[in-house]
Amino acid sequence: MSDIRKANWVKSPMTQGDAAVVFHKQFSPAKEVAAATLEVSALGVYFAELNGERVGDFILAPGWTSYANRVQFQSYDVTAQLKAENDLAITLGKGWRFLSKESEAAPFLGFQDNALIAALRLDYADGDKEILFTDDSWQVTGSPIRYNNIYNGETYDAQFCPGEGRPAAVVDHDKHILISQQGEFVTEHERLPAMELIHTPAGETVIDFGQNVTGYLEFTIQGSPSHTAQINHTEVLDKDGNFYTENLRSAKQTVTFVCDGNKHTYKPKLTFYGFRYLRLIDWPDEVDLKNFTTIAVHSDMKRSGYFECGEPLVNQLFHNIIWGQKGNFLDVPTDCPQRDERLGWTGDAQVFVRTASYNFDVEKFFTKWLGDLKADQNEDGSVPHVIPASLGNMGGSAAWADAAVICPWQIYLSYGNKAILTKQYSSMKQWIEYMRANAKGFLWTTGFHFGDWLDLHDPEQKNGSFGSSPKELIASAYFYYSTSLFIKAGLVLGKDMSEYELLRENIGAAFRKRFMKEGKMKAKTQTACVLALYFGLTDQPEVTAAQLAERVRKAGHLTTGFVGTAYLMHALSDNGYASLAYDLLLRTECPSWLYQITMGATTIWERWDSMKPDGSMNDAGMTSFNHYAYGCVGDWLYGVAAGINTDESAPGFQHIVFRPIPDKRLGYVKASIESRQGVIRSEWRYEGDTVQYSFTVPEGCTATFLLEGKEIELLEGTHNFTK
Ligand code: BGC
């Protein structure tokens, strides 16, 4: 049983504004302590120090959730840090809290306010216990962190003098919202050294770390008292080699440091940055690259997937997919980590969830986020565009809101645990019912939709990003697809789904009648064909696939946006056009996955042409260089190029279906996924015109491999074939 709900929410008696504040509690245990446990949570973000030493390694605790409904608390064993006389100091910053649009409407302790709650339990060796709760005996002082903002950065004043403490103000706020830690801890990961010192044509001092990263900088600085230095962070240099920040929009991404004449090694504690390059302004010391280290920060997910092949550009693409995930899985799956957005966009998350679940173990990560999705889902079943719902309740876009169904289903498939379906079933159902209520004649032709976001057909793309595939086609296709997945989920849970089976058939028939003619899509976009094929809407797959292939060949490249790109490669390779899919994979001109690699990308770009071939930038209003969505091609690398697939009837890779489609241009492929059962490996290599295959099946699993039309059963162990 946790103690924290018996504590009081406390806030600063001073107006906190943009500065952080520190809550202190001094105490001396009455007798010998056997165990000491600190539980903490906050409306905002906090870090705790006991006797000057940091407690735990959670960065930006307690994480970001649906603040009105659920706030996680963390529990730390602090026994080893305890002394006879103790000073517990908890610094409280703003975190994501101010992002909510509900802030204006909310009264006291609304979304502009920060508060802390904590309980320190001392279990004495003689069996007695004592619990210190946050209350007005805690003293509040100012913090040397004079400014903190998730987008703009942090200001640290080494000369700051905190002065006398004042009693914390106890405030009345719901404690039922407190839940124990559900997601992964957010922690520090790679430490990247500075690679190059650049003096730009504009005369600025810039440092390159060689990798676009989400996290912060650790730096050493001295300077003379009161000297103020600044560090700006950005992702790219412009075509002249100058520091480019326009695509950050209003996000300042800055650290400001006020020196006191002593040497300090500092890293921000209440924010994060998306960057590869730094710009130093008014740097007081000689610039020595050894004094600058980038620390990557993300949810502490276990790495599970690896892919390698004979084409170095594809290997770099895979590297970029992994770093895109690291950079955007900081407690919430975000669109991007740099500009003034960094939100849990549902569409991006559903497009990428399968790739994400192969790269890393994200079961806990998505369980938490889907809990927030359910908590923030509107009463009519519509799902807000971003979760946590910091843009208010605006929602219900096809392919975005469908995250409510697609994500839990994929998490179930990847890890084989029904619990996520049980937890999310009512949320899935509400979303299906929302679509049903808004459909006319089984087609969903109304409402606001993002369409095939950022596709390449739309001549107006500069201003309008909604793509050229009809929105009612996309909405109706997702109505069908989500209903299909919902039926599968219901059947896994032993429910009668006949009502929804009928609904699915009716949507399918209406879709074909309205949007197709003799197996062809009336709207001649690649995405229209892709959805009909991948969702199983077409009753003449050969005809639709031939139409898709023709569209691809005619364009000479992909033209898909967020929606079509998710399934384009599968729609081709599942229907006999694998070689064309490989053409798309291996293309290096714009638009393509490898074009950005040739332009030096180290994470996945938001747009196919975020940077133009001449080095100029796309529309600064919406151009990020770290947006994982198009990294969804990762699931095709695992599932088709390497051919590792789970079987829906034995999910979580209890039964593995090896179905690689080799292509000579890759030379070889080596991939592995660490499933809950163990490590699955698939390798193939061209030797002249023959292909050598090798598959490893973990203990306790079974597998099949289709060789020359014959299904071969594989038991645990490693199996080799030549074809
Ligand atoms: C985000 C996207 C998101 C979109 C909605 C953008 O600003 O960065 O990734 O899905 O809005 O279409």
XYZ file of C-alpha atoms and ligand atoms in Angstrom, residues 335 339 341 345 348 400 450 453 562 606 622 627, ligand 1:
24
model
C 5.817 13.769 -33.569
C 10.012 22.703 -32.472
C 5.138 20.988 -30.732
C 0.238 12.852 -32.217
C 2.286 9.262 -36.121
C -5.110 9.501 -36.268
C -5.823 15.066 -41.903
C -0.886 14.065 -44.618
C 1.598 9.490 -43.662
C 9.090 14.851 -41.503
C 6.496 22.670 -40.655
C 9.939 12.793 -37.212
C 2.693 17.077 -36.645
C 2.409 15.771 -37.292
C 0.976 15.477 -37.065
C 0.232 16.553 -37.809
C -1.234 16.389 -37.933
C 1.912 18.118 -37.368
O 2.138 19.384 -36.940
O 4.033 17.348 -36.553
O 3.329 14.829 -37.292
O 0.550 14.211 -37.285
O 0.561 17.824 -37.376
O -1.473 16.081 -39.164
